[in-house]
Coordinates of C-alpha atoms in Angstrom, one line a residue:
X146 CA -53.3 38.1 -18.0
X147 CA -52.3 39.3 -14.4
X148 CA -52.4 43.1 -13.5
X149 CA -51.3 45.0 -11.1
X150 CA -50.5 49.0 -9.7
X151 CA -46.9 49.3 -8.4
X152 CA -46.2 52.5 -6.7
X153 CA -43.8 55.1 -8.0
X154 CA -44.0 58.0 -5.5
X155 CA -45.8 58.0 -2.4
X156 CA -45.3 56.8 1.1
X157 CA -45.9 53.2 -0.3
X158 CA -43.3 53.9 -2.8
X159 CA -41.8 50.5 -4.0
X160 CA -45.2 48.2 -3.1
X161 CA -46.9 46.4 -5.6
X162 CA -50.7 45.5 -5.7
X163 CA -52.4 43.0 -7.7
X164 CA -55.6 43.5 -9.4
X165 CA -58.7 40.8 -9.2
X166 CA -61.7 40.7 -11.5
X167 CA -64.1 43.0 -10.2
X168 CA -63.9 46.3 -8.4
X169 CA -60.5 47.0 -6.6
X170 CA -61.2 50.5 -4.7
X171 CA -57.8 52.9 -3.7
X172 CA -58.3 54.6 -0.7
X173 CA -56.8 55.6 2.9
X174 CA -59.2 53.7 4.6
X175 CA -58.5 50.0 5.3
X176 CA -62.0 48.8 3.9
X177 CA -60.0 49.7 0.6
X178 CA -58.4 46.8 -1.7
X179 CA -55.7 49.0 -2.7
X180 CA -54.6 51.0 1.3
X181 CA -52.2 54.2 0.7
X182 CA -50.8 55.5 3.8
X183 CA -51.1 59.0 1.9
X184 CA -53.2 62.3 3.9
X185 CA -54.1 64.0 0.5
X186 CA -56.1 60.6 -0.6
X187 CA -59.5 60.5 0.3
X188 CA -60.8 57.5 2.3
X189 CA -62.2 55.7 -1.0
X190 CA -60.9 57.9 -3.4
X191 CA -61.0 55.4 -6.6
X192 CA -61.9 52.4 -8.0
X193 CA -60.4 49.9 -10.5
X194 CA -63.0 47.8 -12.4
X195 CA -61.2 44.6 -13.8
X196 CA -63.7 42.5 -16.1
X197 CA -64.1 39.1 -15.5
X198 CA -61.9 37.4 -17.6
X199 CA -59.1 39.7 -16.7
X200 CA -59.2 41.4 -20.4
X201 CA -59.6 44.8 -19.4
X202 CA -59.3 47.2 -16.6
X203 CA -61.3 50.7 -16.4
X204 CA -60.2 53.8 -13.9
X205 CA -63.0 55.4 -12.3
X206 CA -62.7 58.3 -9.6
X207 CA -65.1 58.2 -6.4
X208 CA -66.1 61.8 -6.4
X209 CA -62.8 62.2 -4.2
X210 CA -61.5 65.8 -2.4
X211 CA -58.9 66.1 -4.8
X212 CA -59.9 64.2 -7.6
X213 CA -57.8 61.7 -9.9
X214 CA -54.9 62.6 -12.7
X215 CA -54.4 59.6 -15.4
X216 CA -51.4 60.5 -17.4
X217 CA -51.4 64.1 -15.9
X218 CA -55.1 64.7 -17.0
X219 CA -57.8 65.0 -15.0
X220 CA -59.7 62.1 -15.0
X221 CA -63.5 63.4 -15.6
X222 CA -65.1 59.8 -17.1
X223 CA -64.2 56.4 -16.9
X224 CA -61.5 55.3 -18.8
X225 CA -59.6 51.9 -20.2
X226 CA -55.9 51.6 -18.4
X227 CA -53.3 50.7 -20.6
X228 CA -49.8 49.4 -19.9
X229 CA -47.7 52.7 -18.2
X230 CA -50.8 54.6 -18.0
X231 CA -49.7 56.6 -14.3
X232 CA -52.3 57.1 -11.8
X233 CA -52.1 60.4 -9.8
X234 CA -54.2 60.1 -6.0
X235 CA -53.3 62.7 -3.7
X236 CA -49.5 62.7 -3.4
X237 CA -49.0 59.1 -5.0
X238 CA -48.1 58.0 -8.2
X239 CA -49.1 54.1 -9.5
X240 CA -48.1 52.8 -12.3
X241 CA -50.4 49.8 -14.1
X242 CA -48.9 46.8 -15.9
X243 CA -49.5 43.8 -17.8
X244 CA -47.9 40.6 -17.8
X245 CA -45.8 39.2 -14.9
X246 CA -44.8 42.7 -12.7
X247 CA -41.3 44.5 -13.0
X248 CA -40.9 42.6 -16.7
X249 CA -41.0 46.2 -18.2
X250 CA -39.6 48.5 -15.9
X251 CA -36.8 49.1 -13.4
X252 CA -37.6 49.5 -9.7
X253 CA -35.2 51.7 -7.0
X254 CA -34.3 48.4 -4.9
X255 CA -33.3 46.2 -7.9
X256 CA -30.2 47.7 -8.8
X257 CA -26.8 46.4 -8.8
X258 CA -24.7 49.1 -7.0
X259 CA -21.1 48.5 -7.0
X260 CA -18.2 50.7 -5.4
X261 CA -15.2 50.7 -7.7
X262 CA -11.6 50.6 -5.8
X263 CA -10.1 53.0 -8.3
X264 CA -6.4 52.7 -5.9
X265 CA -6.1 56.5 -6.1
X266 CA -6.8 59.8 -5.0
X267 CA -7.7 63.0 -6.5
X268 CA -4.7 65.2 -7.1
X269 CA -6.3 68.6 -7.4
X270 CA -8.8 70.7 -5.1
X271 CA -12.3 70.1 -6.8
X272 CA -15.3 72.5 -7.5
X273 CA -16.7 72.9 -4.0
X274 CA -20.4 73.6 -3.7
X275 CA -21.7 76.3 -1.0
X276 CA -22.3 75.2 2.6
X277 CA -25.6 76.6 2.9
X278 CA -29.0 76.0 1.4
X279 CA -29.4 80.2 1.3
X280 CA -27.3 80.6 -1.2
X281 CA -29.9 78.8 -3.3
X282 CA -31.5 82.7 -3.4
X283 CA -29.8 85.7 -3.7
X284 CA -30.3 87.8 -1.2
X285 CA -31.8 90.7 -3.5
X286 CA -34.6 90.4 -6.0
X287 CA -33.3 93.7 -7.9
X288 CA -32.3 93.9 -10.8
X289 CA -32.1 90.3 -11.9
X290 CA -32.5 89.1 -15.4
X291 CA -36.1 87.2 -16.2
X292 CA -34.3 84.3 -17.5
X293 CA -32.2 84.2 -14.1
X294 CA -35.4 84.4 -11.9
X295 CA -37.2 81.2 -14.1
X296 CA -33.9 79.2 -13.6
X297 CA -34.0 80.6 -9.3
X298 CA -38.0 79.5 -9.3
X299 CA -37.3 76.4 -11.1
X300 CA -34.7 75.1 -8.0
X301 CA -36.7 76.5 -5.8
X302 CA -39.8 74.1 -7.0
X303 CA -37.4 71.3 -7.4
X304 CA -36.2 71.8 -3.8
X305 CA -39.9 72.0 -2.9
X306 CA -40.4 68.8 -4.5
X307 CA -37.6 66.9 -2.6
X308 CA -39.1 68.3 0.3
X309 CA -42.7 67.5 -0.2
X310 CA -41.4 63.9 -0.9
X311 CA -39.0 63.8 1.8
X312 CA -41.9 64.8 4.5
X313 CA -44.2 61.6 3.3
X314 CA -41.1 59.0 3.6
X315 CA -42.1 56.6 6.5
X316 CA -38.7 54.7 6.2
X317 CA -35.0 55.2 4.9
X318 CA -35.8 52.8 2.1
X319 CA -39.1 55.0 1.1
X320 CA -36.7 57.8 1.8
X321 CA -33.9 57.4 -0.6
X322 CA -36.6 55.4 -3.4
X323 CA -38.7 59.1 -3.7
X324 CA -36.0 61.4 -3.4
X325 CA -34.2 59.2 -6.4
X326 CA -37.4 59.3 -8.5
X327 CA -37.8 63.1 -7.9
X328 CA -33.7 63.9 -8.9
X329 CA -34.2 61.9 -12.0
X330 CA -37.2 64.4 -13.1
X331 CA -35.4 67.2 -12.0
X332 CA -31.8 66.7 -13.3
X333 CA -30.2 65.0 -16.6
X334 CA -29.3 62.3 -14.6
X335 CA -29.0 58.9 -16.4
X336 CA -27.9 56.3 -12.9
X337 CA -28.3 57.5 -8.7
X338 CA -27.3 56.2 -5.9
X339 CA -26.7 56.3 -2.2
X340 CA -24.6 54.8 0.1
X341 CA -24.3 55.4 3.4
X342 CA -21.3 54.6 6.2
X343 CA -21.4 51.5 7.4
X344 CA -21.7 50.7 11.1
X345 CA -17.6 50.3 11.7
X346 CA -17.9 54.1 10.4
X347 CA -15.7 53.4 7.8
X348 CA -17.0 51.0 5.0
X349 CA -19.3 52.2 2.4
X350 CA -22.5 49.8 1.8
X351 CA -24.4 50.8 -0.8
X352 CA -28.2 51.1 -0.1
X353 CA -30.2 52.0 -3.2
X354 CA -30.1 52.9 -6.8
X355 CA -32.1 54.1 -9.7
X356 CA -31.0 53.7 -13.4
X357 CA -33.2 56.0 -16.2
X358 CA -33.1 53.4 -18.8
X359 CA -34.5 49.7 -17.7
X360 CA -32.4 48.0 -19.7
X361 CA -30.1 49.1 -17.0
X362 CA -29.1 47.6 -13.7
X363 CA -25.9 48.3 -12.7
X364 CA -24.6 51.7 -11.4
X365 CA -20.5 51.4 -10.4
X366 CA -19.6 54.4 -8.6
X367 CA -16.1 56.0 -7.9
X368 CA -15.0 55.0 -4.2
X369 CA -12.4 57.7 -4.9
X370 CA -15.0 60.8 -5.0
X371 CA -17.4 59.1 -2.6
X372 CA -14.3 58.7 0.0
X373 CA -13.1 62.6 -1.3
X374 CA -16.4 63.6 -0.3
X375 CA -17.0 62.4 2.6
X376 CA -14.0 63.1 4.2
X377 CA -14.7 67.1 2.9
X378 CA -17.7 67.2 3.9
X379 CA -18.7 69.3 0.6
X380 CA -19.8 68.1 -2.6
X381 CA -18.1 67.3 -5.9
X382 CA -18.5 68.4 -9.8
X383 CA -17.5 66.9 -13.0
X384 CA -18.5 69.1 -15.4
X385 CA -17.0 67.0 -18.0
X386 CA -15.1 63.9 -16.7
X387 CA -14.1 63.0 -19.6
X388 CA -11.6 65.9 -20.0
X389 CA -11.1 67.2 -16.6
X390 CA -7.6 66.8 -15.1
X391 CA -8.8 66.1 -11.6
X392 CA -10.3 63.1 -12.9
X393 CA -7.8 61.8 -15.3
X394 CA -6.0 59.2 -12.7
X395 CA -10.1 58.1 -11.5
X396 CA -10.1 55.2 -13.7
X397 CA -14.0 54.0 -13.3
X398 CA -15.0 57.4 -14.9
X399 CA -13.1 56.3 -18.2
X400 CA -14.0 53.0 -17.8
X401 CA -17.6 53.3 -18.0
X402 CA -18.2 56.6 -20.2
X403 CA -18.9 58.2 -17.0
X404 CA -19.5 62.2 -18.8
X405 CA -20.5 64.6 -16.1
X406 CA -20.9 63.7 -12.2
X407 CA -22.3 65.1 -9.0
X408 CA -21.1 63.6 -5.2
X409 CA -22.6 65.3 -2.2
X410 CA -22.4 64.3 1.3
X411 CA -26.1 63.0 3.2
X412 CA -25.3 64.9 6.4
X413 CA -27.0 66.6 9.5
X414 CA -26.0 69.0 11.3
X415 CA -24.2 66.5 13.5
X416 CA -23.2 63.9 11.5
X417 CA -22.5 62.7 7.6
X418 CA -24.2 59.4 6.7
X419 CA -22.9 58.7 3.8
X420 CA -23.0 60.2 0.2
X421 CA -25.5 60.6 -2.6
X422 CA -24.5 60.3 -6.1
X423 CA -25.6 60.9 -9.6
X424 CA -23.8 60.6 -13.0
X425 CA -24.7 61.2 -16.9
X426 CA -23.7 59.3 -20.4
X427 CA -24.7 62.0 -22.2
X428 CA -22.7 63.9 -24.2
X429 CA -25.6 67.0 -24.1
X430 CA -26.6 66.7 -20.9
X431 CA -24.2 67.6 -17.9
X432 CA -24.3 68.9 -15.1
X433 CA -23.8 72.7 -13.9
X434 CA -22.6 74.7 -10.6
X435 CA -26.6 75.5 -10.0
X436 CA -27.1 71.3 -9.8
X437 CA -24.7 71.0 -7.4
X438 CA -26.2 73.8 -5.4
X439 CA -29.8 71.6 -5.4
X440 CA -28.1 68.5 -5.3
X441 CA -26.2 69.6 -1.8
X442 CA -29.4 70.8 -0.4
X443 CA -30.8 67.4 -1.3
X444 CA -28.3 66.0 0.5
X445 CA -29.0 68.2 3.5
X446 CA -32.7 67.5 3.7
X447 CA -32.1 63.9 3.2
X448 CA -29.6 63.6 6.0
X449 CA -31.5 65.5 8.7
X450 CA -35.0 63.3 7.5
X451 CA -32.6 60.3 8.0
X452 CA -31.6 61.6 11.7
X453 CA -35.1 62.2 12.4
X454 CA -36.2 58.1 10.8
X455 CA -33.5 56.8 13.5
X456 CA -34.1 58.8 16.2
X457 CA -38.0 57.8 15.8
X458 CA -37.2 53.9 15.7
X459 CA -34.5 54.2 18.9
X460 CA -37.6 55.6 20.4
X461 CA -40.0 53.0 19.3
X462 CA -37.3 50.5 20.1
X463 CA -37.2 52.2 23.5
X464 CA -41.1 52.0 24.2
X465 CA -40.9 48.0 23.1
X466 CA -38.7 47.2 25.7
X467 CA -40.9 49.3 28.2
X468 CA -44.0 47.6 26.7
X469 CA -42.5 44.1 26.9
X470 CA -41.6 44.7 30.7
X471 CA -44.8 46.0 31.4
X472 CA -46.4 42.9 29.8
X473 CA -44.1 41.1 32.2
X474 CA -45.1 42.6 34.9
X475 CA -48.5 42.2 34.1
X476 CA -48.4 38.8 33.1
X477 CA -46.9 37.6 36.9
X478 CA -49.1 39.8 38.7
X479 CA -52.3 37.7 36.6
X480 CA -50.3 34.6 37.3
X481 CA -49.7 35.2 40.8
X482 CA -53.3 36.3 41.3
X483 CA -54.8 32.6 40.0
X484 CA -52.4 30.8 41.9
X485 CA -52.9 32.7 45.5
X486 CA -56.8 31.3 44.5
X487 CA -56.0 27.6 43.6
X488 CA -53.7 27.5 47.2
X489 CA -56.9 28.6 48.6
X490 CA -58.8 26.0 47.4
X491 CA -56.2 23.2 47.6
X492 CA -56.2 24.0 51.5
X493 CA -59.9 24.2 51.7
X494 CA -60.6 21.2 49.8
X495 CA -58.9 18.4 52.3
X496 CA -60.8 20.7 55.8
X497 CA -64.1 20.2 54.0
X498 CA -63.8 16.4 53.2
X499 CA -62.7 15.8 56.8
X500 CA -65.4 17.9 58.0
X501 CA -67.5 16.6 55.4
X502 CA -68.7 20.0 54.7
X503 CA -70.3 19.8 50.8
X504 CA -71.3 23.5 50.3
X505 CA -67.6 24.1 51.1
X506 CA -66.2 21.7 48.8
X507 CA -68.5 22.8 46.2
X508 CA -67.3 26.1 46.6
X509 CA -63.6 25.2 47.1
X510 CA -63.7 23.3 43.5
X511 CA -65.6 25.7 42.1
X512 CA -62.3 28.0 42.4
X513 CA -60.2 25.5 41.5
X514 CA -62.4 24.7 38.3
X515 CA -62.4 28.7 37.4
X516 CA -58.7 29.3 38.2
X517 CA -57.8 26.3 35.9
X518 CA -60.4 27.5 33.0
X519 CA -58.4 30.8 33.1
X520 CA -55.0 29.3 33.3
X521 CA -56.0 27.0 29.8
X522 CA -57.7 30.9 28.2
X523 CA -54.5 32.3 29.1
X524 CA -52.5 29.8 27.5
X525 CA -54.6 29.4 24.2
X526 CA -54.5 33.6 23.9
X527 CA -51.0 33.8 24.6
X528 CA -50.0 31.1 21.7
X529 CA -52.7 32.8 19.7
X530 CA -50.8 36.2 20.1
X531 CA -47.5 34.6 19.6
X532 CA -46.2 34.1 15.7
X533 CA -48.4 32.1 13.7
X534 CA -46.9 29.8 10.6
X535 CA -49.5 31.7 8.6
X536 CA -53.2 32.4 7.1
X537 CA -54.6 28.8 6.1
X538 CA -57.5 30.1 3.5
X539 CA -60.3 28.5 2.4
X540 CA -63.7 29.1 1.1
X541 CA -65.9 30.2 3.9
X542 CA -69.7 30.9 4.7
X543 CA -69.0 33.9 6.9
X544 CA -72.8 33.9 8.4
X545 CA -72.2 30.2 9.2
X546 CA -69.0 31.1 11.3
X547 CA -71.3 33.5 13.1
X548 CA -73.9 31.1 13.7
X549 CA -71.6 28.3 15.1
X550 CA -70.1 31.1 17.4
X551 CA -73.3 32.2 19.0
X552 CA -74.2 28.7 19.6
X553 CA -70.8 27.9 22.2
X554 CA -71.5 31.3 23.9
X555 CA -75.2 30.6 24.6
X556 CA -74.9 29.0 27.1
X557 CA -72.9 31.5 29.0
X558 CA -75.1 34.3 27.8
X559 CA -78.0 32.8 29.6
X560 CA -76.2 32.0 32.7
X561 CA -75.5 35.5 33.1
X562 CA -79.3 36.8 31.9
X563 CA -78.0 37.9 28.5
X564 CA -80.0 37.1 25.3
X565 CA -78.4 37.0 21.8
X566 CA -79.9 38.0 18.7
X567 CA -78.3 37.4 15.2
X568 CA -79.2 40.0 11.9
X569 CA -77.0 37.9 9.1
X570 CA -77.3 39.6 5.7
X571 CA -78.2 37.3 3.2
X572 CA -76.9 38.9 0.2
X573 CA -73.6 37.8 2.1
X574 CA -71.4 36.0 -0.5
X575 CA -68.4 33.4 0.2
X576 CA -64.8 34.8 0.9
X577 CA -61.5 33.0 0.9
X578 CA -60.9 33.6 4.3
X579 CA -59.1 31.9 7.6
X580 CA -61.8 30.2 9.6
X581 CA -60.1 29.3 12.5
X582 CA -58.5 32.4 13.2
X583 CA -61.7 34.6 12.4
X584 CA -63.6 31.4 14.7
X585 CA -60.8 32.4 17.6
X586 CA -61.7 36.5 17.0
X587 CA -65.3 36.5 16.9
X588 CA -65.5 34.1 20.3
X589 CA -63.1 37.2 22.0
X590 CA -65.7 39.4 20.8
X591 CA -68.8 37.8 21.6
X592 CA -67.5 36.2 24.8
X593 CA -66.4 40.1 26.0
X594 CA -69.6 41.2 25.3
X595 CA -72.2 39.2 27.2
X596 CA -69.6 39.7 29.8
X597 CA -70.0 43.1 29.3
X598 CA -73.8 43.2 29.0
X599 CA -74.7 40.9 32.5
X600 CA -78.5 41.0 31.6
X601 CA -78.9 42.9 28.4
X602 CA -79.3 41.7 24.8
X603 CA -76.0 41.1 22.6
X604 CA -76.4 41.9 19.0
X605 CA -74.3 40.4 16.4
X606 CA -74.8 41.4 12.5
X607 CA -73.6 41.0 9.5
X608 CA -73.2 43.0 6.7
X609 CA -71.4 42.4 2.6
X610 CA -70.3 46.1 1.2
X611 CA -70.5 45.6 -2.5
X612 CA -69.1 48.8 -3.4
X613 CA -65.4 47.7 -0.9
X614 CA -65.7 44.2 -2.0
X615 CA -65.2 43.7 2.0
X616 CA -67.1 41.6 4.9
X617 CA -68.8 42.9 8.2
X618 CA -69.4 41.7 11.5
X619 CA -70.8 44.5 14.3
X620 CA -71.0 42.8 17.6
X621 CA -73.0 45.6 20.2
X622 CA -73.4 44.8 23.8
X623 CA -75.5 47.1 26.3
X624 CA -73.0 47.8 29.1
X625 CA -71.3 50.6 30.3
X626 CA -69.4 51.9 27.5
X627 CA -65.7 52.0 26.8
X628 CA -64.7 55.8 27.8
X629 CA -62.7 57.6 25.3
X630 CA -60.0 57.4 27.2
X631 CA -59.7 53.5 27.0
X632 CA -60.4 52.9 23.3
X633 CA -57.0 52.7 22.5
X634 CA -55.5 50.6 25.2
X635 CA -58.4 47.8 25.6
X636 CA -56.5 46.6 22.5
X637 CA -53.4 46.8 24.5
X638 CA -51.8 43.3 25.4
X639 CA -52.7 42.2 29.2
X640 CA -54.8 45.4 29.7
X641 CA -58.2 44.5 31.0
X642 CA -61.1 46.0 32.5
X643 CA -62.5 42.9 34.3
X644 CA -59.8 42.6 37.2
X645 CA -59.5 39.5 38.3
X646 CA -61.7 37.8 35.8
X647 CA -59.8 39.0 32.8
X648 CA -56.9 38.2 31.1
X649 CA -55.7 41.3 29.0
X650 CA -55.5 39.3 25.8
X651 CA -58.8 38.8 24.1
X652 CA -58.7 42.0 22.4
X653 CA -55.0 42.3 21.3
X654 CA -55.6 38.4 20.0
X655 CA -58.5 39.6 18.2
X656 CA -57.2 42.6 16.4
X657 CA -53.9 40.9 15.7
X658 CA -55.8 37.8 13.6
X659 CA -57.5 40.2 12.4
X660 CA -54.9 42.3 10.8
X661 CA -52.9 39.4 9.7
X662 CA -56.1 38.7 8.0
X663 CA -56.2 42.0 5.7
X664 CA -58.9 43.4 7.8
X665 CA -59.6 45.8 10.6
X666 CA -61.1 45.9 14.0
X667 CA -63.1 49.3 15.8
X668 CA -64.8 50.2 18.2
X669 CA -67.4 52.6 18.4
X670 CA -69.1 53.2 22.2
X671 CA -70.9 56.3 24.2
X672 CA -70.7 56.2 28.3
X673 CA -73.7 53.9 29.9
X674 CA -74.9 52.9 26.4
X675 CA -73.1 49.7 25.2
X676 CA -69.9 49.7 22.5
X677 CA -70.1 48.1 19.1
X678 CA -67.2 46.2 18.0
X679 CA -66.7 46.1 14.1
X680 CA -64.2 43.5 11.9
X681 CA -64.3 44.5 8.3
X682 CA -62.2 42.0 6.1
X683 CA -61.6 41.8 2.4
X684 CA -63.6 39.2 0.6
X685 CA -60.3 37.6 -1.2
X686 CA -56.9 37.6 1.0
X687 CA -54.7 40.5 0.4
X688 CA -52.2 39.9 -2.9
X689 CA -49.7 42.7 -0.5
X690 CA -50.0 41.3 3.0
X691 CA -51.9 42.9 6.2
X692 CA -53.7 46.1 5.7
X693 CA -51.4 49.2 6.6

């Protein structure tokens, strides 16, 4: 039976990871089966043991910083996972299941949110909450009741919470999916929403939902109190819907047993996005003055994390567009610089015949030949960088691939008084792997570093890591290092090192097969004392996509 861990909280909220017989480790580091994009995980922080017929799964922590909660207990032994069983790492809560995944639970982004056209407005003012997160606290501690400073530390660790969660979202979807999940342990709240203002400024699209029951999937929300709100600016409370005047001419709160319900606007300082939206069924659970007071201060942190998600991809957008015309630029400049050596030649080529000069002719093809070798590498690692169909995998001897490598670089290696010398583990199982992209890779590497090396030795090895079910290859050259400085760029598209003699795309080729691949690539170097290049690569493709 398949399983799998689906994330609940986290920065990977929403993603969804299937689990293979053997071990499947969870961890920030990308040798893990399971990646989390979470700072309070430990690089390999556990491990999920599947047996081999896919009966059973055990939990196990790897002695992590801040260990591992199953169920909200600290997980001090091994234990069996059973369907629901939560999984605490850091600040990122999984959930494991059985069966084919989502058949058991609901999930923020498959809800069915529907804006209701009730063809009126609201008659009456409404119960405004305060403009300012402040008045959260009062502004003295004397003489206030115990059961009055409980309920005051209680919102202020909810609005912690929605903070904490808020700070981890890497994207408006993540965004709205943990703040959701958060509100619905905080507040009585049986179906949320958000929508947000379209880009006319006017329609309201809406952009997630959450339902507390999964036998639920459809939230319909009043376009009446969403539009009220918005155009206020402050946020709305129906204590009790059902008898309220201001509500009596709303006709989707009658219509759907809407009880009790809570509108605030998502705003910044400098702009409302849209609205965020909660409602109850219940007859004994509704909602009071002090949840609108959180629920408004929600809105607030969620609108100003939402200016700060745009403004950060206008800015990536920005350095794309700077990025692509550099590449440009650097592309015509490489262009330019092959063909000013092929006119060359071509000029030099039709003297020396007539002269009947051979060591000139020689020499005059011999640039020609080089100029149209690196025209054909430029074109093979510019369709290599380009968008691929996809991974073809297939069972694959990894220390094979290695071995066929070494043998088309030889040659070169020895014309340039390099030697290359193989160490190929042989406890190295088969992977499922893409051999012609990881072929295409290892030949950038290997071809760089007897480049590199001039006359030196080039070591290439091999190593399985049990423990990460994941594939090495270290490829070490002896010349001059990669400064600190560099590490980062060489991986750059058209950036090279070599001048003339380099393209700029052997590296970004390489780590971008790579990565499509699951896997990772690094380098490690000190100044005048080589650099080791290392591809680490799951041993099965990922059930997720690329490692994040």
């Amino acid at each position: 039976m398949p399983m799998y861990l689906r994330v609940q909280r986290g920065a990977n909220v929403g993603a969804s990871f299937e689990l293979r017989p053997g071990a499947n480790t969870i961890g920030r580091s990308p040798n893990n089966a399971i990646v989390l994009a979470d700072d309070k995980v430990s690089g390999f922080h556990a491990r999920v043991d599947v047996a081999p017929a896919g009966t059973e799964a055990t939990l196990v922590d790897l002695e992590s910083t801040n260990g591992t909660l199953l169920n909200e207990e600290p997980l001090r032994a091994p234990a069996r996972l059973r369907p629901g069983d939560r999984i605490q790492v850091g600040n990122t809560t999984l959930r494991f299941g059985e069966g084919e995944e989502g058949e058991d639970e609901s999930a923020t982004t498959e809800v069915r949110v529907i804006l209701e056209d009730d063809e009126t407005i609201l008659q009456m003012p409404v119960a405004w909450s305060p403009e300012a997160t402040t008045q959260l606290v009062p502004r003295s501690a004397r003489n206030i009741e115990a059961d009055e400073l409980r309920r005051l530390y209680g919102l202020l660790s909810a609005l912690y919470r929605v903070t904490s969660v808020v700070a981890r979202s890497i994207s408006p979807e993540a965004l709205f999916a943990n703040v959701l999940e958060v509100l619905f342990d905080i507040l009585p709240a049986d179906h949320g929403s958000v929508l947000l203002v379209g880009p006319d400024g006017h329609d309201l699209r809406p952009v997630a939902g959450h339902c507390r029951s999964a036998r639920e999937q459809t939230i319909r929300v009043s376009e009446t109190i969403a539009r009220d709100v918005l155009t206020g600016g402050r946020g709305v409370l129906a204590r009790d819907a059902t008898e309220d005047e201001r509500f009596r001419r709303v006709a989707s709160i009658h219509l759907y047993g809407i009880r009790s319900a809570m509108c605030v606007p998502i705003r910044s300082s400098r702009q409302v996005f849209g609205v965020l939206y909660l409602d109850t069924h219940s007859v004994d659970r509704r909602f009071t003055e002090r949840d609108l007071e959180l629920l408004t201060a929600v809105g607030s942190e969620v609108g100003l994390a939402l200016e700060n998600l745009r403004l950060a991809e206008s800015s990536r957008q920005a350095e794309r567009l700077a990025a692509i015309g550099q590449a440009v630029a650097g592309l015509s400049h490489y262009v330019k610089n092959i063909l000013q050596s092929m006119e060359a030649a071509r000029h030099l080529i039709p003297a020396a015949i007539a002269e009947d000069n051979h060591g000139e002719l020689l020499e005059a093809w011999g640039t020609l030949d080089r100029s149209i070798e690196l025209i054909s590498e430029l074109a093979l690692n510019m369709l290599s960088y380009s968008k691929r169909p996809g991974a073809h995998y297939q069972a694959c001897d990894l220390n094979a691939l290695v071995r066929q490598v070494i043998e088309l670089v030889r040659q070169r290696a020895s014309e340039q008084g390099a030697w290359l010398e193989a160490r190929l583990d042989e406890a190295m199982p088969q992977a499922t792997l893409d051999p012609g992209a990881l072929h295409c890779a290892l030949l950038n590497l290997l071809t760089n570093a007897v480049d590199a090396t001039g006359r030196g030795r080039v070591l290439v090895e091999t190593q399985w890591v049990p423990t990460a079910r994941r594939l090495e290859v270290r490829v070490t050259d002896s010349g001059p290092g990669v400064p600190p400085e560099l590490r980062q760029r060489i991986f750059e598209a058209f950036f090279t090192t070599k001048g003339s003699r380099g393209t700029g795309l052997g590296l970004a080729v390489s780590r971008k097969l790579i990565e499509e691949l699951g896997g990772s690539i690094a380098v490690e170097s000190a100044p005048g004392h080589g650099a080791t290049f290392t591809i680490s690569l799951p041993q099965e493709p990922p059930a997720h996509g690329p490692a994040l």
